[in-house]
Amino acid sequence: MIYLNGRFMPLEEATIPVLDRGFIFGDGIYEVIPVYSRRPFRLAEHLRRLQNSLDGIQLKNPHSDAEWGQLLQQLIDRNEGEDQYLYLHITRGVAKRDHAFPKNVTPTVFMMSSPLTPPAAELKASGVTAITAQDNRWLRCDIKAISLLPNVLLRQQAVAAGTMEAVLVRDGFMTEGSASNIFVVQNGTVLAPPKNNLMLPGITYDLILELAAADHIPLKVGPVPEAALRSANEIWLTSSTREVLPITVLDGQPVGNGQPGPLFKRMDALYQSYKATVMRKAD
Ligand code: PDD
């Protein structure tokens, strides 16, 4: 069951007019929210980022946080599976094709749920592979925009190279992945790029910073030079659907000794125990 403009319905019945500005211009924003044990994870943070994305494209939020909470819970209730991920998508609505904003148009609101399978133990044990690529996206990467063509092309570049992710570099500094945030470990310190217009402020990114601080893991938030990426002892990838994963091969070269590192293992344990605690509280 999906949600479209005020109604729940089977996916097959959902249609949108071809003049929807999401379809015509990619004029909209989205969120991806993980659900564990049928409860949204870090919902307040996701709704805050949703508001920031809406502000970034000057679109009024069609719902209050309380309304979103209720709608998302209904979506969870109408779908199977303890763990799900919710996709929430808002476009500027349907209007005659003209780049400038239309007046008095109702936004299109679409939500769907998919099964969420946390990364397999084997993947965490082996690590994943990645390539580097030039970050050729726009300068508002902090907006979770549905116009994802650059990210799509970069991710495809990674897949065509037989890898999982493209780690992006802009002007000599690492920004993020095509669909993830990236952390680098150098000499026992976790390096994280600063949250600015060049990357999406990941909800998982924030959690990793919180967990690192709470566990006294040395941490430096600041521009991460490409050279640091290339000489890293460890590289991690994070996202709501992939949690935290070690990148063990970059551009065909082993990262560190080519195995998931000790700080990755420590962070993954912290992440899993945080998740378990939050879920127990929800019960
Ligand atoms: N993407 N950076 C980009 C470009 C992303 O697309 C994502 C996540 C992240 C990580 O953000 P978070 O930790 O809040 O999931 C960073 C989602 C999962 C997607 O597009 O499917």
mmCIF file of C-alpha atoms and ligand atoms in Angstrom:
data_model
loop_
_atom_site.group_PDB
_atom_site.id
_atom_site.type_symbol
_atom_site.label_atom_id
_atom_site.label_comp_id
_atom_site.label_asym_id
_atom_site.label_seq_id
_atom_site.Cartn_x
_atom_site.Cartn_y
_atom_site.Cartn_z
ATOM 1 C CA MET A 1 0.000 0.000 0.000
ATOM 2 C CA ILE A 2 1.227 3.454 -0.883
ATOM 3 C CA TYR A 3 -0.001 6.949 -0.011
ATOM 4 C CA LEU A 4 -0.788 9.511 -2.674
ATOM 5 C CA ASN A 5 -2.387 12.909 -2.047
ATOM 6 C CA GLY A 6 -4.494 12.001 0.948
ATOM 7 C CA ARG A 7 -5.344 8.391 0.113
ATOM 8 C CA PHE A 8 -3.830 4.978 0.750
ATOM 9 C CA MET A 9 -4.055 2.627 -2.236
ATOM 10 C CA PRO A 10 -2.279 -0.305 -3.877
ATOM 11 C CA LEU A 11 0.824 0.784 -5.799
ATOM 12 C CA GLU A 12 -0.743 -0.408 -9.092
ATOM 13 C CA GLU A 13 -3.602 2.076 -8.718
ATOM 14 C CA ALA A 14 -1.396 5.102 -8.117
ATOM 15 C CA THR A 15 -0.996 7.491 -11.047
ATOM 16 C CA ILE A 16 0.126 11.088 -11.398
ATOM 17 C CA PRO A 17 -0.589 13.563 -14.204
ATOM 18 C CA VAL A 18 2.229 13.924 -16.723
ATOM 19 C CA LEU A 19 2.387 17.667 -16.025
ATOM 20 C CA ASP A 20 3.451 17.073 -12.439
ATOM 21 C CA ARG A 21 6.497 19.310 -11.908
ATOM 22 C CA GLY A 22 8.307 16.387 -10.346
ATOM 23 C CA PHE A 23 8.054 14.578 -13.679
ATOM 24 C CA ILE A 24 8.676 17.635 -15.866
ATOM 25 C CA PHE A 25 11.393 19.461 -13.896
ATOM 26 C CA GLY A 26 12.432 17.187 -11.032
ATOM 27 C CA ASP A 27 10.942 20.029 -8.952
ATOM 28 C CA GLY A 28 10.578 18.353 -5.583
ATOM 29 C CA ILE A 29 12.303 16.878 -2.559
ATOM 30 C CA TYR A 30 12.312 13.557 -0.744
ATOM 31 C CA GLU A 31 13.243 11.715 2.430
ATOM 32 C CA VAL A 32 14.155 8.113 3.207
ATOM 33 C CA ILE A 33 13.314 7.013 6.748
ATOM 34 C CA PRO A 34 14.279 3.614 8.153
ATOM 35 C CA VAL A 35 11.773 1.730 10.300
ATOM 36 C CA TYR A 36 12.887 -0.869 12.848
ATOM 37 C CA SER A 37 10.386 -3.003 14.751
ATOM 38 C CA ARG A 38 7.628 -0.984 13.043
ATOM 39 C CA ARG A 39 8.864 2.344 14.496
ATOM 40 C CA PRO A 40 10.504 5.112 12.449
ATOM 41 C CA PHE A 41 14.150 5.632 13.416
ATOM 42 C CA ARG A 42 15.233 9.212 14.189
ATOM 43 C CA LEU A 43 11.926 10.566 12.896
ATOM 44 C CA ALA A 44 12.299 14.065 14.370
ATOM 45 C CA GLU A 45 15.667 14.449 12.624
ATOM 46 C CA HIS A 46 14.259 13.261 9.282
ATOM 47 C CA LEU A 47 11.307 15.654 9.568
ATOM 48 C CA ARG A 48 13.683 18.530 10.366
ATOM 49 C CA ARG A 49 15.726 17.752 7.261
ATOM 50 C CA LEU A 50 12.491 17.481 5.252
ATOM 51 C CA GLN A 51 11.592 21.009 6.408
ATOM 52 C CA ASN A 52 15.072 22.264 5.448
ATOM 53 C CA SER A 53 14.736 20.722 1.985
ATOM 54 C CA LEU A 54 11.285 22.316 1.555
ATOM 55 C CA ASP A 55 12.672 25.685 2.681
ATOM 56 C CA GLY A 56 15.526 25.201 0.192
ATOM 57 C CA ILE A 57 13.053 25.000 -2.704
ATOM 58 C CA GLN A 58 10.579 27.510 -1.205
ATOM 59 C CA LEU A 59 7.756 25.019 -0.886
ATOM 60 C CA LYS A 60 5.365 25.201 2.065
ATOM 61 C CA ASN A 61 5.280 22.085 4.213
ATOM 62 C CA PRO A 62 1.882 20.496 3.512
ATOM 63 C CA HIS A 63 1.774 18.868 6.980
ATOM 64 C CA SER A 64 2.772 19.479 10.562
ATOM 65 C CA ASP A 65 5.257 17.073 12.158
ATOM 66 C CA ALA A 66 2.378 15.493 14.122
ATOM 67 C CA GLU A 67 0.468 14.886 10.879
ATOM 68 C CA TRP A 68 3.544 13.415 9.193
ATOM 69 C CA GLY A 69 4.036 11.157 12.199
ATOM 70 C CA GLN A 70 0.469 9.871 11.921
ATOM 71 C CA LEU A 71 0.592 9.400 8.139
ATOM 72 C CA LEU A 72 3.908 7.552 8.322
ATOM 73 C CA GLN A 73 2.618 5.294 11.101
ATOM 74 C CA GLN A 74 -0.450 4.467 9.006
ATOM 75 C CA LEU A 75 1.822 3.626 6.088
ATOM 76 C CA ILE A 76 3.878 1.329 8.325
ATOM 77 C CA ASP A 77 0.706 -0.297 9.687
ATOM 78 C CA ARG A 78 -0.601 -0.996 6.180
ATOM 79 C CA ASN A 79 2.605 -2.719 5.094
ATOM 80 C CA GLU A 80 4.207 -5.937 6.206
ATOM 81 C CA GLY A 81 7.588 -6.435 7.784
ATOM 82 C CA GLU A 82 9.121 -5.400 11.076
ATOM 83 C CA ASP A 83 11.823 -3.420 9.285
ATOM 84 C CA GLN A 84 10.853 -1.152 6.411
ATOM 85 C CA TYR A 85 12.132 1.960 4.753
ATOM 86 C CA LEU A 86 9.776 4.785 3.998
ATOM 87 C CA TYR A 87 10.196 6.921 0.904
ATOM 88 C CA LEU A 88 8.485 10.311 1.160
ATOM 89 C CA HIS A 89 8.302 12.542 -1.885
ATOM 90 C CA ILE A 90 6.824 16.020 -2.317
ATOM 91 C CA THR A 91 6.684 17.904 -5.608
ATOM 92 C CA ARG A 92 5.464 21.403 -6.380
ATOM 93 C CA GLY A 93 2.372 19.900 -8.006
ATOM 94 C CA VAL A 94 0.696 19.879 -11.396
ATOM 95 C CA ALA A 95 0.784 22.998 -13.599
ATOM 96 C CA LYS A 96 1.207 24.158 -17.197
ATOM 97 C CA ARG A 97 4.889 23.788 -18.106
ATOM 98 C CA ASP A 98 6.704 26.973 -17.120
ATOM 99 C CA HIS A 99 9.949 27.071 -15.176
ATOM 100 C CA ALA A 100 8.794 29.773 -12.735
ATOM 101 C CA PHE A 101 6.721 28.655 -9.754
ATOM 102 C CA PRO A 102 2.994 28.288 -10.516
ATOM 103 C CA LYS A 103 0.523 30.099 -8.239
ATOM 104 C CA ASN A 104 -2.055 28.347 -6.069
ATOM 105 C CA VAL A 105 -0.970 24.822 -6.841
ATOM 106 C CA THR A 106 -1.357 21.921 -4.410
ATOM 107 C CA PRO A 107 1.847 19.946 -3.859
ATOM 108 C CA THR A 108 1.888 16.266 -4.766
ATOM 109 C CA VAL A 109 2.623 14.035 -1.773
ATOM 110 C CA PHE A 110 3.667 10.436 -2.352
ATOM 111 C CA MET A 111 4.879 7.879 0.176
ATOM 112 C CA MET A 112 5.759 4.219 -0.117
ATOM 113 C CA SER A 113 7.260 1.542 2.073
ATOM 114 C CA SER A 114 9.786 -1.124 1.074
ATOM 115 C CA PRO A 115 11.287 -3.991 3.062
ATOM 116 C CA LEU A 116 14.503 -3.001 4.816
ATOM 117 C CA THR A 117 17.237 -5.592 5.044
ATOM 118 C CA PRO A 118 20.201 -4.404 7.081
ATOM 119 C CA PRO A 119 23.581 -5.108 5.442
ATOM 120 C CA ALA A 120 24.510 -8.784 5.528
ATOM 121 C CA ALA A 121 27.198 -9.876 7.982
ATOM 122 C CA GLU A 122 29.338 -11.066 5.049
ATOM 123 C CA LEU A 123 29.310 -7.575 3.549
ATOM 124 C CA LYS A 124 30.516 -6.072 6.824
ATOM 125 C CA ALA A 125 33.155 -8.784 7.118
ATOM 126 C CA SER A 126 34.505 -8.350 3.586
ATOM 127 C CA GLY A 127 33.860 -4.651 3.109
ATOM 128 C CA VAL A 128 32.698 -3.061 -0.138
ATOM 129 C CA THR A 129 34.478 -1.596 -3.127
ATOM 130 C CA ALA A 130 34.279 1.937 -4.481
ATOM 131 C CA ILE A 131 35.755 4.237 -7.076
ATOM 132 C CA THR A 132 36.474 7.944 -6.816
ATOM 133 C CA ALA A 133 34.770 10.339 -9.206
ATOM 134 C CA GLN A 134 34.674 14.079 -9.739
ATOM 135 C CA ASP A 135 31.720 15.628 -7.928
ATOM 136 C CA ASN A 136 29.984 17.348 -10.824
ATOM 137 C CA ARG A 137 26.705 18.065 -9.046
ATOM 138 C CA TRP A 138 25.188 21.466 -8.308
ATOM 139 C CA LEU A 139 26.045 23.643 -5.294
ATOM 140 C CA ARG A 140 22.951 22.826 -3.209
ATOM 141 C CA CYS A 141 23.728 19.201 -2.370
ATOM 142 C CA ASP A 142 22.315 19.900 1.119
ATOM 143 C CA ILE A 143 18.803 19.816 -0.375
ATOM 144 C CA LYS A 144 17.471 16.264 -0.692
ATOM 145 C CA ALA A 145 16.173 17.013 -4.186
ATOM 146 C CA ILE A 146 14.412 14.416 -6.334
ATOM 147 C CA SER A 147 16.388 15.676 -9.359
ATOM 148 C CA LEU A 148 19.081 13.028 -8.901
ATOM 149 C CA LEU A 149 20.453 12.695 -12.439
ATOM 150 C CA PRO A 150 24.066 13.533 -11.485
ATOM 151 C CA ASN A 151 23.899 11.067 -8.555
ATOM 152 C CA VAL A 152 22.370 8.449 -10.858
ATOM 153 C CA LEU A 153 25.163 8.862 -13.417
ATOM 154 C CA LEU A 154 27.874 8.769 -10.732
ATOM 155 C CA ARG A 155 26.418 5.668 -9.103
ATOM 156 C CA GLN A 156 26.180 4.003 -12.520
ATOM 157 C CA GLN A 157 29.845 4.845 -13.099
ATOM 158 C CA ALA A 158 30.605 2.942 -9.875
ATOM 159 C CA VAL A 159 28.439 -0.014 -10.896
ATOM 160 C CA ALA A 160 29.942 -0.113 -14.402
ATOM 161 C CA ALA A 161 33.367 -0.359 -12.720
ATOM 162 C CA GLY A 162 32.071 -3.361 -10.761
ATOM 163 C CA THR A 163 31.931 -1.437 -7.460
ATOM 164 C CA MET A 164 29.239 -0.341 -5.048
ATOM 165 C CA GLU A 165 29.735 3.367 -4.588
ATOM 166 C CA ALA A 166 31.374 6.438 -6.076
ATOM 167 C CA VAL A 167 33.259 8.555 -3.527
ATOM 168 C CA LEU A 168 33.070 12.115 -4.762
ATOM 169 C CA VAL A 169 35.870 14.651 -4.848
ATOM 170 C CA ARG A 170 35.384 18.356 -5.517
ATOM 171 C CA ASP A 171 38.277 20.815 -5.830
ATOM 172 C CA GLY A 172 40.660 18.401 -4.119
ATOM 173 C CA PHE A 173 38.372 17.576 -1.183
ATOM 174 C CA MET A 174 36.131 14.597 -0.517
ATOM 175 C CA THR A 175 32.446 15.528 -0.281
ATOM 176 C CA GLU A 176 30.320 12.360 0.077
ATOM 177 C CA GLY A 177 29.197 9.282 -1.847
ATOM 178 C CA SER A 178 26.709 9.276 -4.725
ATOM 179 C CA ALA A 179 24.060 8.066 -2.226
ATOM 180 C CA SER A 180 25.890 8.005 1.096
ATOM 181 C CA ASN A 181 28.136 9.995 3.431
ATOM 182 C CA ILE A 182 31.799 9.067 3.732
ATOM 183 C CA PHE A 183 34.156 9.037 6.719
ATOM 184 C CA VAL A 184 37.921 8.546 6.627
ATOM 185 C CA VAL A 185 40.092 7.129 9.414
ATOM 186 C CA GLN A 186 43.694 8.307 9.586
ATOM 187 C CA ASN A 187 46.054 7.331 12.405
ATOM 188 C CA GLY A 188 43.197 6.532 14.790
ATOM 189 C CA THR A 189 41.210 9.721 14.103
ATOM 190 C CA VAL A 190 37.884 9.791 12.302
ATOM 191 C CA LEU A 191 37.772 12.581 9.704
ATOM 192 C CA ALA A 192 34.371 13.849 8.622
ATOM 193 C CA PRO A 193 33.692 16.526 6.010
ATOM 194 C CA PRO A 194 31.824 19.545 7.420
ATOM 195 C CA LYS A 195 28.099 19.886 6.827
ATOM 196 C CA ASN A 196 27.685 22.559 4.191
ATOM 197 C CA ASN A 197 26.089 23.065 0.783
ATOM 198 C CA LEU A 198 28.392 20.479 -0.826
ATOM 199 C CA MET A 199 26.901 17.416 0.873
ATOM 200 C CA LEU A 200 23.661 16.033 2.193
ATOM 201 C CA PRO A 201 23.534 16.316 5.987
ATOM 202 C CA GLY A 202 23.021 12.609 6.594
ATOM 203 C CA ILE A 203 20.934 11.509 9.546
ATOM 204 C CA THR A 204 23.313 8.559 9.888
ATOM 205 C CA TYR A 205 26.279 10.955 9.601
ATOM 206 C CA ASP A 206 24.999 12.849 12.662
ATOM 207 C CA LEU A 207 24.481 9.617 14.557
ATOM 208 C CA ILE A 208 28.038 8.472 13.778
ATOM 209 C CA LEU A 209 29.396 11.778 15.107
ATOM 210 C CA GLU A 210 27.289 11.439 18.266
ATOM 211 C CA LEU A 211 28.394 7.853 18.850
ATOM 212 C CA ALA A 212 32.061 8.687 18.227
ATOM 213 C CA ALA A 213 31.936 11.598 20.687
ATOM 214 C CA ALA A 214 30.137 9.551 23.355
ATOM 215 C CA ASP A 215 32.725 6.764 23.062
ATOM 216 C CA HIS A 216 35.685 9.193 23.029
ATOM 217 C CA ILE A 217 36.809 8.170 19.556
ATOM 218 C CA PRO A 218 39.144 10.907 18.244
ATOM 219 C CA LEU A 219 37.180 12.900 15.713
ATOM 220 C CA LYS A 220 37.952 15.814 13.416
ATOM 221 C CA VAL A 221 35.212 17.548 11.451
ATOM 222 C CA GLY A 222 36.738 19.595 8.650
ATOM 223 C CA PRO A 223 37.598 19.505 4.949
ATOM 224 C CA VAL A 224 38.993 16.069 4.016
ATOM 225 C CA PRO A 225 41.707 16.392 1.336
ATOM 226 C CA GLU A 226 41.715 13.821 -1.462
ATOM 227 C CA ALA A 227 45.208 12.835 -0.271
ATOM 228 C CA ALA A 228 43.756 11.817 3.130
ATOM 229 C CA LEU A 229 41.231 9.649 1.326
ATOM 230 C CA ARG A 230 43.974 7.971 -0.676
ATOM 231 C CA SER A 231 46.189 7.328 2.338
ATOM 232 C CA ALA A 232 43.329 6.349 4.678
ATOM 233 C CA ASN A 233 43.634 3.460 7.122
ATOM 234 C CA GLU A 234 39.873 3.003 6.881
ATOM 235 C CA ILE A 235 36.996 4.459 4.862
ATOM 236 C CA TRP A 236 33.349 4.112 5.928
ATOM 237 C CA LEU A 237 30.150 4.667 4.020
ATOM 238 C CA THR A 238 26.931 5.534 5.864
ATOM 239 C CA SER A 239 23.266 5.833 4.955
ATOM 240 C CA SER A 240 19.852 5.135 6.442
ATOM 241 C CA THR A 241 19.484 1.928 4.441
ATOM 242 C CA ARG A 242 23.099 0.704 4.587
ATOM 243 C CA GLU A 243 23.914 1.806 8.162
ATOM 244 C CA VAL A 244 27.734 1.863 8.307
ATOM 245 C CA LEU A 245 29.872 -0.189 5.939
ATOM 246 C CA PRO A 246 33.634 -0.384 5.438
ATOM 247 C CA ILE A 247 35.047 0.466 2.004
ATOM 248 C CA THR A 248 38.035 -1.841 1.702
ATOM 249 C CA VAL A 249 39.003 -1.251 -1.930
ATOM 250 C CA LEU A 250 39.156 2.212 -3.533
ATOM 251 C CA ASP A 251 40.016 2.587 -7.219
ATOM 252 C CA GLY A 252 41.279 -0.993 -7.209
ATOM 253 C CA GLN A 253 43.727 -0.337 -4.329
ATOM 254 C CA PRO A 254 43.301 -1.826 -0.851
ATOM 255 C CA VAL A 255 42.269 0.668 1.842
ATOM 256 C CA GLY A 256 44.714 0.175 4.735
ATOM 257 C CA ASN A 257 45.370 -3.538 4.827
ATOM 258 C CA GLY A 258 42.293 -4.226 2.706
ATOM 259 C CA GLN A 259 40.251 -5.510 5.662
ATOM 260 C CA PRO A 260 37.550 -3.743 7.709
ATOM 261 C CA GLY A 261 39.464 -1.834 10.370
ATOM 262 C CA PRO A 262 39.248 -1.832 14.170
ATOM 263 C CA LEU A 263 37.482 1.535 14.353
ATOM 264 C CA PHE A 264 34.869 0.356 11.876
ATOM 265 C CA LYS A 265 34.189 -2.676 14.059
ATOM 266 C CA ARG A 266 33.925 -0.482 17.138
ATOM 267 C CA MET A 267 31.591 1.964 15.395
ATOM 268 C CA ASP A 268 29.405 -0.797 13.979
ATOM 269 C CA ALA A 269 29.043 -2.296 17.469
ATOM 270 C CA LEU A 270 28.098 1.144 18.852
ATOM 271 C CA TYR A 271 25.598 1.626 16.039
ATOM 272 C CA GLN A 272 23.981 -1.782 16.583
ATOM 273 C CA SER A 273 23.711 -1.303 20.324
ATOM 274 C CA TYR A 274 22.242 2.198 19.882
ATOM 275 C CA LYS A 275 19.665 0.762 17.476
ATOM 276 C CA ALA A 276 18.788 -2.021 19.924
ATOM 277 C CA THR A 277 18.399 0.449 22.820
ATOM 278 C CA VAL A 278 16.162 2.804 20.866
ATOM 279 C CA MET A 279 13.991 -0.067 19.695
ATOM 280 C CA ARG A 280 13.646 -1.476 23.217
ATOM 281 C CA LYS A 281 12.494 1.965 24.441
ATOM 282 C CA ALA A 282 9.843 2.026 21.719
ATOM 283 C CA ASP A 283 8.320 -1.267 22.941
HETATM 284 N N1 PDD B 1 20.342 8.486 0.345
HETATM 285 N N2 PDD B 1 24.318 11.622 0.733
HETATM 286 C C1 PDD B 1 23.509 11.348 -0.307
HETATM 287 C C2 PDD B 1 23.779 11.971 -1.612
HETATM 288 C C3 PDD B 1 22.431 10.447 -0.123
HETATM 289 O O1 PDD B 1 21.618 10.180 -1.154
HETATM 290 C C4 PDD B 1 22.235 9.834 1.142
HETATM 291 C C5 PDD B 1 21.123 8.861 1.419
HETATM 292 C C6 PDD B 1 23.113 10.159 2.196
HETATM 293 C C7 PDD B 1 22.953 9.581 3.580
HETATM 294 O O2 PDD B 1 21.919 10.202 4.296
HETATM 295 P P1 PDD B 1 21.111 9.430 5.432
HETATM 296 O O3 PDD B 1 22.100 8.961 6.422
HETATM 297 O O4 PDD B 1 20.191 10.445 5.992
HETATM 298 O O5 PDD B 1 20.384 8.274 4.785
HETATM 299 C C8 PDD B 1 24.132 11.067 1.952
HETATM 300 C C9 PDD B 1 19.118 7.744 0.541
HETATM 301 C C10 PDD B 1 19.228 6.568 1.447
HETATM 302 C C11 PDD B 1 18.538 7.430 -0.812
HETATM 303 O O6 PDD B 1 18.585 8.329 -1.649
HETATM 304 O O7 PDD B 1 17.992 6.350 -1.017
#
